[in-house]
Tab-separated table of C-alpha atoms and ligand atoms in Angstrom:
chain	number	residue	atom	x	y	z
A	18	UNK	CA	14.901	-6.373	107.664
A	19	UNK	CA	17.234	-4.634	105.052
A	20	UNK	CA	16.064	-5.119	101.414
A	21	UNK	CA	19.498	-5.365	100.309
A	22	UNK	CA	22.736	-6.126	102.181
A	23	UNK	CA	23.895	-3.028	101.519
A	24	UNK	CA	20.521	-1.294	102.894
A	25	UNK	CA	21.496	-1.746	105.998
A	26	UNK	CA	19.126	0.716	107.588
A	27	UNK	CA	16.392	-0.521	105.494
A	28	UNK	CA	16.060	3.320	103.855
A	29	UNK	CA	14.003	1.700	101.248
A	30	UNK	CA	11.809	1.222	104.250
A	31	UNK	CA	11.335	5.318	104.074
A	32	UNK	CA	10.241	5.317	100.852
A	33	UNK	CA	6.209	4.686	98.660
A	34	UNK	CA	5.560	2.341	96.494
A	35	UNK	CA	5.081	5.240	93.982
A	36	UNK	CA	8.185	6.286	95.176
A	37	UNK	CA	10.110	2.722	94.435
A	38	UNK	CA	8.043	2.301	91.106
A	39	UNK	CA	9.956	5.132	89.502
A	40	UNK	CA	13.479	5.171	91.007
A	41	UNK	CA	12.981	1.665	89.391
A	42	UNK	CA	12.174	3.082	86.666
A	43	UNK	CA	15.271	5.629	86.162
A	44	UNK	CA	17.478	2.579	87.209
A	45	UNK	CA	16.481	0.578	84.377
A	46	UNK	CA	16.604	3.841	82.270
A	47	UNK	CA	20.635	4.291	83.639
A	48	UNK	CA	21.328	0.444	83.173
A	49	UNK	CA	19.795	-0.302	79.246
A	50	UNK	CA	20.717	3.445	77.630
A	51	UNK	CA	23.518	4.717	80.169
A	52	UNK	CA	25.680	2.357	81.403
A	53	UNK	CA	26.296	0.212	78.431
A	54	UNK	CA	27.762	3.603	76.455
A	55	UNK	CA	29.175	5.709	79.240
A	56	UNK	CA	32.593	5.172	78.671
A	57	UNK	CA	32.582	5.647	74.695
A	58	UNK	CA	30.599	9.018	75.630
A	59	UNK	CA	33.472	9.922	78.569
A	60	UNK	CA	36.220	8.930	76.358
A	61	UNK	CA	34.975	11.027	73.127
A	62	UNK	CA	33.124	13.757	75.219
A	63	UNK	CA	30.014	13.053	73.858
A	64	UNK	CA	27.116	14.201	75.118
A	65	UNK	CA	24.121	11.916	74.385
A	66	UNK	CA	21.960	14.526	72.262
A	67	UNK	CA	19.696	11.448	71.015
A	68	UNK	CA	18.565	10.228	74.340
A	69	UNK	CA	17.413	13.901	75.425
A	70	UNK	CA	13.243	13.288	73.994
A	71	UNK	CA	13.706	9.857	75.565
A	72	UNK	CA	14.353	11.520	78.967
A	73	UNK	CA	11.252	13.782	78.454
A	74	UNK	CA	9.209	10.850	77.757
A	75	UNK	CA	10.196	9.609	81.290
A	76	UNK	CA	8.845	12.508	82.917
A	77	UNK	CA	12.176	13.367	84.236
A	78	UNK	CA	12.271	17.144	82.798
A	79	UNK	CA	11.030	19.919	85.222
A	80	UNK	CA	10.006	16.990	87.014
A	81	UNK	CA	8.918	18.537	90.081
A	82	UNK	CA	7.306	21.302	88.125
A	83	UNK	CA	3.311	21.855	88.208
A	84	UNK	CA	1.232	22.435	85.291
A	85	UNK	CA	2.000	23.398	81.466
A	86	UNK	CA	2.966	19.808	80.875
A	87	UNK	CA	5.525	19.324	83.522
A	88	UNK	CA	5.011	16.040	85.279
A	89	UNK	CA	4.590	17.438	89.010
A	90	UNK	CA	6.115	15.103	91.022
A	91	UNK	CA	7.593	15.557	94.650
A	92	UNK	CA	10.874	16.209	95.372
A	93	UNK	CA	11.686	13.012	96.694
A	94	UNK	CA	10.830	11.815	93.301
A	95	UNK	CA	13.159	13.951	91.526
A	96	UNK	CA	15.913	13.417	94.056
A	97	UNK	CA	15.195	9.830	93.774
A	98	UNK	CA	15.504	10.145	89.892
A	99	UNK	CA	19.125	12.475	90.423
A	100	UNK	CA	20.684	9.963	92.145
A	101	UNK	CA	20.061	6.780	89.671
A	102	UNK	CA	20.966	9.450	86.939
A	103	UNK	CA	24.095	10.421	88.384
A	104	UNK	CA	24.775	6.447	89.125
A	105	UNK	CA	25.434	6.462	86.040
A	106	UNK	CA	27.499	9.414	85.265
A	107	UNK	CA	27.276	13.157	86.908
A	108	UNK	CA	26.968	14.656	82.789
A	109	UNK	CA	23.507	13.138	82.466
A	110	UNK	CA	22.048	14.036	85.585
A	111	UNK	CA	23.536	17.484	85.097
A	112	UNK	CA	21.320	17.847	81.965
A	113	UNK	CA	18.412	17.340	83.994
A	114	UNK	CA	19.172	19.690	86.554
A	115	UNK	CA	20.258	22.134	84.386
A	116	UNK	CA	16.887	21.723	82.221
A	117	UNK	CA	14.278	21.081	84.864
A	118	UNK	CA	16.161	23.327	87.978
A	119	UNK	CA	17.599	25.975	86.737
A	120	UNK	CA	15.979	26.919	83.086
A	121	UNK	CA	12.491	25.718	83.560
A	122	UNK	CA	12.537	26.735	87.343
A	123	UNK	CA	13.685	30.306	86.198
A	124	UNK	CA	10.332	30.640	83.696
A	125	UNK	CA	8.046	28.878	86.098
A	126	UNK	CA	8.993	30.936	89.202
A	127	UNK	CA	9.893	34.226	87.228
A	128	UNK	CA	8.069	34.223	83.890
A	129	UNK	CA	4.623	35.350	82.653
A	130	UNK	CA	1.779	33.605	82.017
A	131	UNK	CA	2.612	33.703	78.024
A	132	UNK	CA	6.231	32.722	78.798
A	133	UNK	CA	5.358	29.498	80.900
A	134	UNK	CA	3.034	28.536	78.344
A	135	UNK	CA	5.119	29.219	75.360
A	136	UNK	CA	8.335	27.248	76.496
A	137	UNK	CA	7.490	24.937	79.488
A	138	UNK	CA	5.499	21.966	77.963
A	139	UNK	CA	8.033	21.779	75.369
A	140	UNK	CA	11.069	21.790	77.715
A	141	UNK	CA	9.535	19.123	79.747
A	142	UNK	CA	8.859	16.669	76.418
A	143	UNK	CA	12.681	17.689	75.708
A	144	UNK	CA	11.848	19.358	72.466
A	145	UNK	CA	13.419	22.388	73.549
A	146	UNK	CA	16.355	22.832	75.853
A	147	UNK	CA	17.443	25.267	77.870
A	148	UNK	CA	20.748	26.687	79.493
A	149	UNK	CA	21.236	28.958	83.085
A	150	UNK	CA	23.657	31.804	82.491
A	151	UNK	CA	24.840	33.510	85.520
A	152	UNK	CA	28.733	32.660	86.053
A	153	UNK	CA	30.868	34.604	84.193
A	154	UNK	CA	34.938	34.371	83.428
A	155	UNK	CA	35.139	36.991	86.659
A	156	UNK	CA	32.519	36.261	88.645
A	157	UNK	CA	31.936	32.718	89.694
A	158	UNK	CA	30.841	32.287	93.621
A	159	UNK	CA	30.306	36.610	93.677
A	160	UNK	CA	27.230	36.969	91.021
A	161	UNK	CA	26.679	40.008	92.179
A	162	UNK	CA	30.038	41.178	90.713
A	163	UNK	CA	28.549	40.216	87.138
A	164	UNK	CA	29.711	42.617	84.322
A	165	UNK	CA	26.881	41.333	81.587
A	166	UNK	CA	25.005	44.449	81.101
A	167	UNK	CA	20.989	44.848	79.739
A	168	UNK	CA	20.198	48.328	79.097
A	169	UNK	CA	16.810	49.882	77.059
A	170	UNK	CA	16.959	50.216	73.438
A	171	UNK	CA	14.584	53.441	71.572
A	172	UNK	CA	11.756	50.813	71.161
A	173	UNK	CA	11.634	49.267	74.635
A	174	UNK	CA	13.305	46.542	74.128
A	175	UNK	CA	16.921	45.456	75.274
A	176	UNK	CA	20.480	45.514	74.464
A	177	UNK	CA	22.665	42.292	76.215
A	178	UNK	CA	26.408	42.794	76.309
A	179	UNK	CA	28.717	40.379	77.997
A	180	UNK	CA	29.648	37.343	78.409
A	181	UNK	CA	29.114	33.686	80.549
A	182	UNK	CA	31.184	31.017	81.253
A	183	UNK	CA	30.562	27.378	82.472
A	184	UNK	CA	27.289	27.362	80.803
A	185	UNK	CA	25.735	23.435	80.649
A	186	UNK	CA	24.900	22.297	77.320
A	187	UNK	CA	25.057	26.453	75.858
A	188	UNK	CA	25.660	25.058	72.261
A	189	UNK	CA	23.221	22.248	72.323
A	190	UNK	CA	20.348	24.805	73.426
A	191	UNK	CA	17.432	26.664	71.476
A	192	UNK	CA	17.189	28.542	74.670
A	193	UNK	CA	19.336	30.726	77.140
A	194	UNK	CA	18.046	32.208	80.577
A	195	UNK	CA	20.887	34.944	80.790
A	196	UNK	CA	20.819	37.109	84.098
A	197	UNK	CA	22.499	40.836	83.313
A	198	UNK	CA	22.723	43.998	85.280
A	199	UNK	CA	20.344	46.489	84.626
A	200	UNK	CA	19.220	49.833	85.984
A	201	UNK	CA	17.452	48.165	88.550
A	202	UNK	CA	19.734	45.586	89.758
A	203	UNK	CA	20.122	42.169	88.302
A	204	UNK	CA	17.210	40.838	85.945
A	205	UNK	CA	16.925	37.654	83.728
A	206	UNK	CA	15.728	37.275	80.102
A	207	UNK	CA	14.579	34.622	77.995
A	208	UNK	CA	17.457	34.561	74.965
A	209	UNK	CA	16.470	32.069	71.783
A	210	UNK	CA	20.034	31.296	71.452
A	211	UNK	CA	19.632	31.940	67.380
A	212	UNK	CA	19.672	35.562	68.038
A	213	UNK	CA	22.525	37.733	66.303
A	214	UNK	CA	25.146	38.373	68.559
A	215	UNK	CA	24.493	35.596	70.780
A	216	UNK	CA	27.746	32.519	70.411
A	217	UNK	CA	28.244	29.849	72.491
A	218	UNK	CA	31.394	27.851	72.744
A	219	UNK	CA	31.945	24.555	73.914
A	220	UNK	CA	34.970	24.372	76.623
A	221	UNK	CA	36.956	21.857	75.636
A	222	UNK	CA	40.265	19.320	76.997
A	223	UNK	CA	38.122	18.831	79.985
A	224	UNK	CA	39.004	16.314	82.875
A	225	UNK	CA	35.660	16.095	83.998
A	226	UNK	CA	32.203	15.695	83.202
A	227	UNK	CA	33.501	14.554	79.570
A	228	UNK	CA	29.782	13.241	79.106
A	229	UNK	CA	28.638	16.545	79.160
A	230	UNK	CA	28.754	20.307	77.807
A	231	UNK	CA	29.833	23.464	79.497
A	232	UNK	CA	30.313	25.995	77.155
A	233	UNK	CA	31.268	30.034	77.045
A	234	UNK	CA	28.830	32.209	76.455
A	235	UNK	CA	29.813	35.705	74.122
A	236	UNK	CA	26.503	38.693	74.025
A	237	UNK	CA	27.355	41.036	71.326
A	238	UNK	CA	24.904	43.594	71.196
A	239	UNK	CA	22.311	40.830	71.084
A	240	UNK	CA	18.592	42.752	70.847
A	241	UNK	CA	15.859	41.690	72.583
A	242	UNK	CA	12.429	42.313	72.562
A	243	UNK	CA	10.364	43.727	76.402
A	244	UNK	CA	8.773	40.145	76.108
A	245	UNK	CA	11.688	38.391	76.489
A	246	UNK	CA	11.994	39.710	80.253
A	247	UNK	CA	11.522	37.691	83.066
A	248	UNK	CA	8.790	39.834	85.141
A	249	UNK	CA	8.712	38.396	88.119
A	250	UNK	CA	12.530	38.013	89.013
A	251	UNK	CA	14.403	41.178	90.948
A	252	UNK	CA	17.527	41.083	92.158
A	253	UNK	CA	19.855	37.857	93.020
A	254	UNK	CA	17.466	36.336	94.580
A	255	UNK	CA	16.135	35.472	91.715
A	256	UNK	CA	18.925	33.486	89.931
A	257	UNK	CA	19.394	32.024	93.631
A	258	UNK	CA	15.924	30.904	93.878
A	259	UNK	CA	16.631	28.053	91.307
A	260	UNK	CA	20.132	27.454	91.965
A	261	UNK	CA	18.885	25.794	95.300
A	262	UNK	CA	16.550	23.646	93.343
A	263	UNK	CA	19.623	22.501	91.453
A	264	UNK	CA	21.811	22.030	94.730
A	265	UNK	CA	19.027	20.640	96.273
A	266	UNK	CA	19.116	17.589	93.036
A	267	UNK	CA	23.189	17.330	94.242
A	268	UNK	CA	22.263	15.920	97.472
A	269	UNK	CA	20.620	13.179	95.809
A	270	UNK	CA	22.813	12.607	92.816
A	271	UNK	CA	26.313	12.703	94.775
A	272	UNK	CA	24.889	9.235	96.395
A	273	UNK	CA	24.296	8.077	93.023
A	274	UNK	CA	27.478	8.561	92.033
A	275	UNK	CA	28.668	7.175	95.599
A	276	UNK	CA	26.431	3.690	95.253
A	277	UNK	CA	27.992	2.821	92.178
A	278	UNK	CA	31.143	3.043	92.884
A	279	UNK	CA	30.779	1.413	95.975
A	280	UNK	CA	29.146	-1.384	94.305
A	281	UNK	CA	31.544	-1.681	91.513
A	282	UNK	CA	34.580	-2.049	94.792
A	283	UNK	CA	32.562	-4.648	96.205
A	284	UNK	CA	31.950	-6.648	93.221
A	285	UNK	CA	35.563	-6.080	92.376
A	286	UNK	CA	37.033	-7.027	95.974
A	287	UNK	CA	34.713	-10.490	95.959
A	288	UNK	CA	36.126	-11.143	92.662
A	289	UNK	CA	39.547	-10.384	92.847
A	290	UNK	CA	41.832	-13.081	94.759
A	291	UNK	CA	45.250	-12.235	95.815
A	292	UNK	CA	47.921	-14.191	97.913
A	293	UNK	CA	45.176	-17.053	97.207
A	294	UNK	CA	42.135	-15.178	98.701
A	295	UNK	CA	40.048	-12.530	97.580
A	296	UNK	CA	40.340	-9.132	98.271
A	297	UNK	CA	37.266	-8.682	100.220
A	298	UNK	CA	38.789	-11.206	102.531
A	299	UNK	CA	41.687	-8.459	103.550
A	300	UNK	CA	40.608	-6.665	106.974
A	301	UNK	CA	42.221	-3.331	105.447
A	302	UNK	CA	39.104	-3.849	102.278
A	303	UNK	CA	36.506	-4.844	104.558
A	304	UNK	CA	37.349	-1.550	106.556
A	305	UNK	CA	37.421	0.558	103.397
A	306	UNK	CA	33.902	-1.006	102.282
A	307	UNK	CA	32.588	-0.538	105.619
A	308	UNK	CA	33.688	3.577	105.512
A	309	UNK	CA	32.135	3.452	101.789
A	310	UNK	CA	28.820	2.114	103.486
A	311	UNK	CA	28.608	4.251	106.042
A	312	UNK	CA	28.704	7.536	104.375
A	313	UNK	CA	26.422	6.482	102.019
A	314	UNK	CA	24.015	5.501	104.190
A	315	UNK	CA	23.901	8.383	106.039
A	316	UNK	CA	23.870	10.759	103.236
A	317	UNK	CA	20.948	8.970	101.364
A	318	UNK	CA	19.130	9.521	104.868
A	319	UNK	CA	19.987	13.092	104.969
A	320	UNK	CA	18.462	12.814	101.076
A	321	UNK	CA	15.429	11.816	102.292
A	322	UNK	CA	15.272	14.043	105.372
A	323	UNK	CA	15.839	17.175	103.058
A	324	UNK	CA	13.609	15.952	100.917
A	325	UNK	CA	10.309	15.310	102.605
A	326	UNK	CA	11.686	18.922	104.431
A	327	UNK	CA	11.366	20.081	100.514
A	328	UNK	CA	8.023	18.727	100.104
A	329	UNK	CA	6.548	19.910	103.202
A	330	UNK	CA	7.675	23.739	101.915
A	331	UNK	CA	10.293	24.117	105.036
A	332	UNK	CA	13.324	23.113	103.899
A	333	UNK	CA	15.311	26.444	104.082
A	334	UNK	CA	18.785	26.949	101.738
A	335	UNK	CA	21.107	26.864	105.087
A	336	UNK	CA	19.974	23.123	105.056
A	337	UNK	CA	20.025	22.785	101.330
A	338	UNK	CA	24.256	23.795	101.517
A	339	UNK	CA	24.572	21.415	104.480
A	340	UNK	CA	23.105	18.356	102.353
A	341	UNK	CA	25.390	19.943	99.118
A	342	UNK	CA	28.857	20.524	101.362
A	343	UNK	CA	28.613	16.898	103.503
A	344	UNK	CA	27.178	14.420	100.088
A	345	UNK	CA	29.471	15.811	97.680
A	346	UNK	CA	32.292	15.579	100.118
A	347	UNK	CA	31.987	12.319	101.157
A	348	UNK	CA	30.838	11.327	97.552
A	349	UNK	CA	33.801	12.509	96.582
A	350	UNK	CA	36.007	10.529	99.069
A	351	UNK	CA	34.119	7.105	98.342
A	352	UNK	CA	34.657	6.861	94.753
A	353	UNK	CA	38.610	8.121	95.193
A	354	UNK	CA	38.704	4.429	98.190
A	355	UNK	CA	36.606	2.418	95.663
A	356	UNK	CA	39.492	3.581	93.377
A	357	UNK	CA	42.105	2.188	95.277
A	358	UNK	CA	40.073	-1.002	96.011
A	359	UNK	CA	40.329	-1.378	92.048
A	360	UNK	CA	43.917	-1.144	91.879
A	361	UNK	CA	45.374	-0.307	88.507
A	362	UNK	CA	42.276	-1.463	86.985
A	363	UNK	CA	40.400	1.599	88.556
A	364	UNK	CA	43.048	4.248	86.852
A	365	UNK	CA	40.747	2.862	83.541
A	366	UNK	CA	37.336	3.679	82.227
A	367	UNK	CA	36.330	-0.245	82.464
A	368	UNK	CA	35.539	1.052	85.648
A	369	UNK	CA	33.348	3.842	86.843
A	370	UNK	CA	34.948	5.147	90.310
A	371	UNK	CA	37.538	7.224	89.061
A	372	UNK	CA	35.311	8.909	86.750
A	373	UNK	CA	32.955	9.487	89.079
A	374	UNK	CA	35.562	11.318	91.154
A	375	UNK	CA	36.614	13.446	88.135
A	376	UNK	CA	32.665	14.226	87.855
A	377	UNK	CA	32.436	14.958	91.296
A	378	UNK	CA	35.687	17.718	90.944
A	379	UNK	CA	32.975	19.616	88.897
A	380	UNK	CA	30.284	18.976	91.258
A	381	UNK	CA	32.393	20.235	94.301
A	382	UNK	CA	32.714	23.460	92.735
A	383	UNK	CA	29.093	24.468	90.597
A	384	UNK	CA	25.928	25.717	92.250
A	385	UNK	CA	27.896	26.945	95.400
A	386	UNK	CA	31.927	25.910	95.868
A	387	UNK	CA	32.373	23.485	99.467
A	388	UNK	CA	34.094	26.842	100.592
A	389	UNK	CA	30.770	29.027	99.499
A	390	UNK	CA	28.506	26.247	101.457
A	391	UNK	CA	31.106	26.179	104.354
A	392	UNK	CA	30.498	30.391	105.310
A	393	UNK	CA	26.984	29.866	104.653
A	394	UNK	CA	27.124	27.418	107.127
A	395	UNK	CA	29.406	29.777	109.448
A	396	UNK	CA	27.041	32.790	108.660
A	397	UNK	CA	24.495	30.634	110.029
A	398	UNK	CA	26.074	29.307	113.313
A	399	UNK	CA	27.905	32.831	113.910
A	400	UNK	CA	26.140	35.677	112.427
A	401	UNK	CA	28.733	36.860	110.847
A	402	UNK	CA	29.309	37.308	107.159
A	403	UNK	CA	32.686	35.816	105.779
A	404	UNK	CA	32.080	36.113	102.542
A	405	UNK	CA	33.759	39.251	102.082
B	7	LIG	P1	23.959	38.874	98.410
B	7	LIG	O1	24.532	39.464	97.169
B	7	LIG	O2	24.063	39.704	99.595
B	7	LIG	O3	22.397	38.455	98.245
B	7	LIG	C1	21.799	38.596	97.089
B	7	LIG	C2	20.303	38.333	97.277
B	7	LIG	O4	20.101	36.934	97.084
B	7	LIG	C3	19.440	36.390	98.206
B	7	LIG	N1	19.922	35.031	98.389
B	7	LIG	C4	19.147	33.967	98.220
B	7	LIG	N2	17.869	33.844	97.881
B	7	LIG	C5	17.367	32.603	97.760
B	7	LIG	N3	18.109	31.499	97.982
B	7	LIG	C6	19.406	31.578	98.322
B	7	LIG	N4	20.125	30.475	98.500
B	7	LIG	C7	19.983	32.848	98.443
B	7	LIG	N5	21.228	33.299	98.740
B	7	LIG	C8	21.169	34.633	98.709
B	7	LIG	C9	19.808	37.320	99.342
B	7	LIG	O5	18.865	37.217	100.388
B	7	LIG	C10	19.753	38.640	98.668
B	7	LIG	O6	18.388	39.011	98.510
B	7	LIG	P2	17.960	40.556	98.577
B	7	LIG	O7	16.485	40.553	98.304
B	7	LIG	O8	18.315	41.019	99.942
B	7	LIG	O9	18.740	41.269	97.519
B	7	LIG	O10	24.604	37.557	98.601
B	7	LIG	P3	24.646	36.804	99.952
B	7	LIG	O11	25.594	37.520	100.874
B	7	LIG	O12	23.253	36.550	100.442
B	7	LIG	O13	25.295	35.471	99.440
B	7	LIG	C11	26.669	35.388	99.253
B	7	LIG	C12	26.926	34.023	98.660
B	7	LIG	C13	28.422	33.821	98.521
B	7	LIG	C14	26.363	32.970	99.609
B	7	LIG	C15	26.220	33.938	97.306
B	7	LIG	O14	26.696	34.934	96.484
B	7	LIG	C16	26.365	32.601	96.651
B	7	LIG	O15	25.604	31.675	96.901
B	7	LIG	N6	27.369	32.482	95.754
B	7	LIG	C17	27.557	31.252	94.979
B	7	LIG	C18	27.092	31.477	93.599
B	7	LIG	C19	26.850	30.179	92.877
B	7	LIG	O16	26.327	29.214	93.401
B	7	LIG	N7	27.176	30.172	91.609
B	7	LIG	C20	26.921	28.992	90.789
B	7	LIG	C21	26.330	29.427	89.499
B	7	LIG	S1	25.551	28.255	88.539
B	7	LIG	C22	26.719	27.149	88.139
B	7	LIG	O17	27.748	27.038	88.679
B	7	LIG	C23	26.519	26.203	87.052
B	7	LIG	S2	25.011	26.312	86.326
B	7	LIG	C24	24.761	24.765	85.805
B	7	LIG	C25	25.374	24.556	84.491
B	7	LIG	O18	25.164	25.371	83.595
B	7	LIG	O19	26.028	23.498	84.299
């Protein structure tokens, strides 16, 4: 039998009793420090600096991350944590992936033995945050077009000059993983972000993710010592490596944003009467809610399904853009019909759909655009390259 009404499938049914212990966990996290302060946060554009040692203390930083203090826990487990996260709004669980995915991912896949155990268990506790610079104001879904430059100084060490754009919480960080063209094709460093020459600038009059930081990123002849090289990373694939760790959290944390808005239209529609009945009672509701349900059922099942994939080591990145392209999509479309279910009401921040669809703007377009996942998909189904 369903656990909930709105499990109709029973997916909770798919999941361990580890498993269930801490999404229950992260939920209660979301509803006692999240919810009751997301929409002073949205409204100011505050990002929640204060909670960010509270999140390391959950375990939730590099989360699927083995050894130097990272909590090592499967990828169901993180995607289970993304989606309660971004249930209660995309900024937060953007934090996460940005820490755990893309900068903690880049040193544990890329870095040296010294590196990992210099910055990792420190990351994970939250002490120390991190920030994933590839974009740039030219080259967004074309990396490889990346003007950022490293070059050798006399000593060894390296010059950075360029800049980044889009960078998640730049000015809040102590640390920058900055990926620059070298001699040898693209390479990534370790920046302390209190290096001369290194300025970070918080993008501001955003319409989305107001919970949250993206900043630009300005390298002025910023000198770095031969340690602060990642060894291990050639090329784009290394940058690419993490970024499906981070699309990979999307999946997951679209639904999140999906549930709750769903749940907020139902609770609204039961609630609401109209010509003398509630809303819910309206065949043209009933059908919405029904569409709402659907989608979200079958993209938390394709959740799961990529994510035991994940944690049997064969889930390959064609799959990883087919879970991105279809949850954030239909994410997406959900919290624009819980919207309308909402009536005026929804246009306000008393209510979390429309915000969730302005999150999910943002979310449609990092860590691969729909249109970047869409010719990955038609590379994979054709053969043939449309990228260019
Ligand atoms: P191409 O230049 O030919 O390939 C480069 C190298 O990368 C490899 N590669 C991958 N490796 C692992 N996983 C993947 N998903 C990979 N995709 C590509 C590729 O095999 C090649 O390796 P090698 O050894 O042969 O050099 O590029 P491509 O033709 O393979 O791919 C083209 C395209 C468009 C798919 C790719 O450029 C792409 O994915 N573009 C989107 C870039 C993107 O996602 N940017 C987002 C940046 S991060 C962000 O938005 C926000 S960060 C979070 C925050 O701060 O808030």
């Amino acid at each position: 039998m369903p656990a909930t009404t709105s499990d109709v499938l029973n997916l909770d049914g798919l999941l361990s009793p580890v498993e269930l212990e801490l999404r229950d966990t992260v939920r209660a996290f979301v509803r006692t420090s999240i919810a009751p302060h997301i929409k002073g946060w949205y409204e100011s554009a505050y990002f929640p600096l204060e909670l960010v040692e509270q999140i390391g203390g959950l375990g939730l930083l590099g989360m699927h991350l083995t050894g130097y203090g990272c909590p090592g826990r499967s990828s169901v487990e993180y995607g289970l944590a993304a989606m309660e996260l971004e249930a209660g709004d995309s900024g937060l669980r953007t934090f996460v992936s940005v820490q755990g995915s893309l900068a903690m991912s880049s040193i544990h896949k890329w870095g040296s033995e010294e590196q990992k155990n210099h910055y990792l268990p420190d990351m994970a506790a939250g002490r120390v945050i991190g920030c994933f610079g590839l974009t740039e104001p030219t080259a967004g879904s074309d990396p490889s077009s990346m003007a950022t430059t490293a070059r050798r100084d006399d000593s060894g060490g390296w010059i950075l000059e360029g800049s980044k754009r889009w960078i998640g919480l730049a000015s809040v960080a102590q640390i920058a993983i900055i990926w620059a063209m070298t001699d040898e094709g693209v390479r990534g460093f370790i920046v302390p972000t209190d290096t001369p020459g290194f300025t970070a600038t918080p993008i501001e009059a955003k319409l989305s993710m107001r919970a949250s930081i993206q900043c630009d990123i300005l390298l002025e002849d910023v000198r770095l010592p031969d340690t602060a090289l990642l060894p291990d990373a050639r090329g784009l694939g290394g940058p690419f490596a993490c970024l499906n760790e981070a699309r990979y959290g999307i999946i997951w944390g679209a639904m999140g944003a999906a549930r709750d808005s769903y749940e907020v239209a139902l609770a609204y529609s039961l609630g609401r009467p109209q010509f003398d009945k509630p809303l819910a009672a309206y065949q043209i509701t009933q059908v919405k809610l029904v569409d709402m349900l659907l989608e979200i059922q079958k993209g938390t099942l394709l959740a799961i399904h990529t994510g035991r994939m994940k944690d049997a080591g064969t889930l390959e990145p064609v799959q990883i853009s087919l879970g991105k392209l279809n949850n954030v999509r239909e994410a997406l479309s959900i919290c624009r019909e819980a919207r309308s279910i909402l009536g005026g009401n929804g246009i306000t921040l008393d209510y979390s759909p429309l915000r969730h669809a302005n999150n999910l703007e943002s979310v449609r377009t990092y860590e691969g655009t729909d249109e970047v996942h869409t010719l990955i998909l038609g590379n994979h189904i054709t053969g043939i390259p449309a990228f260019r």
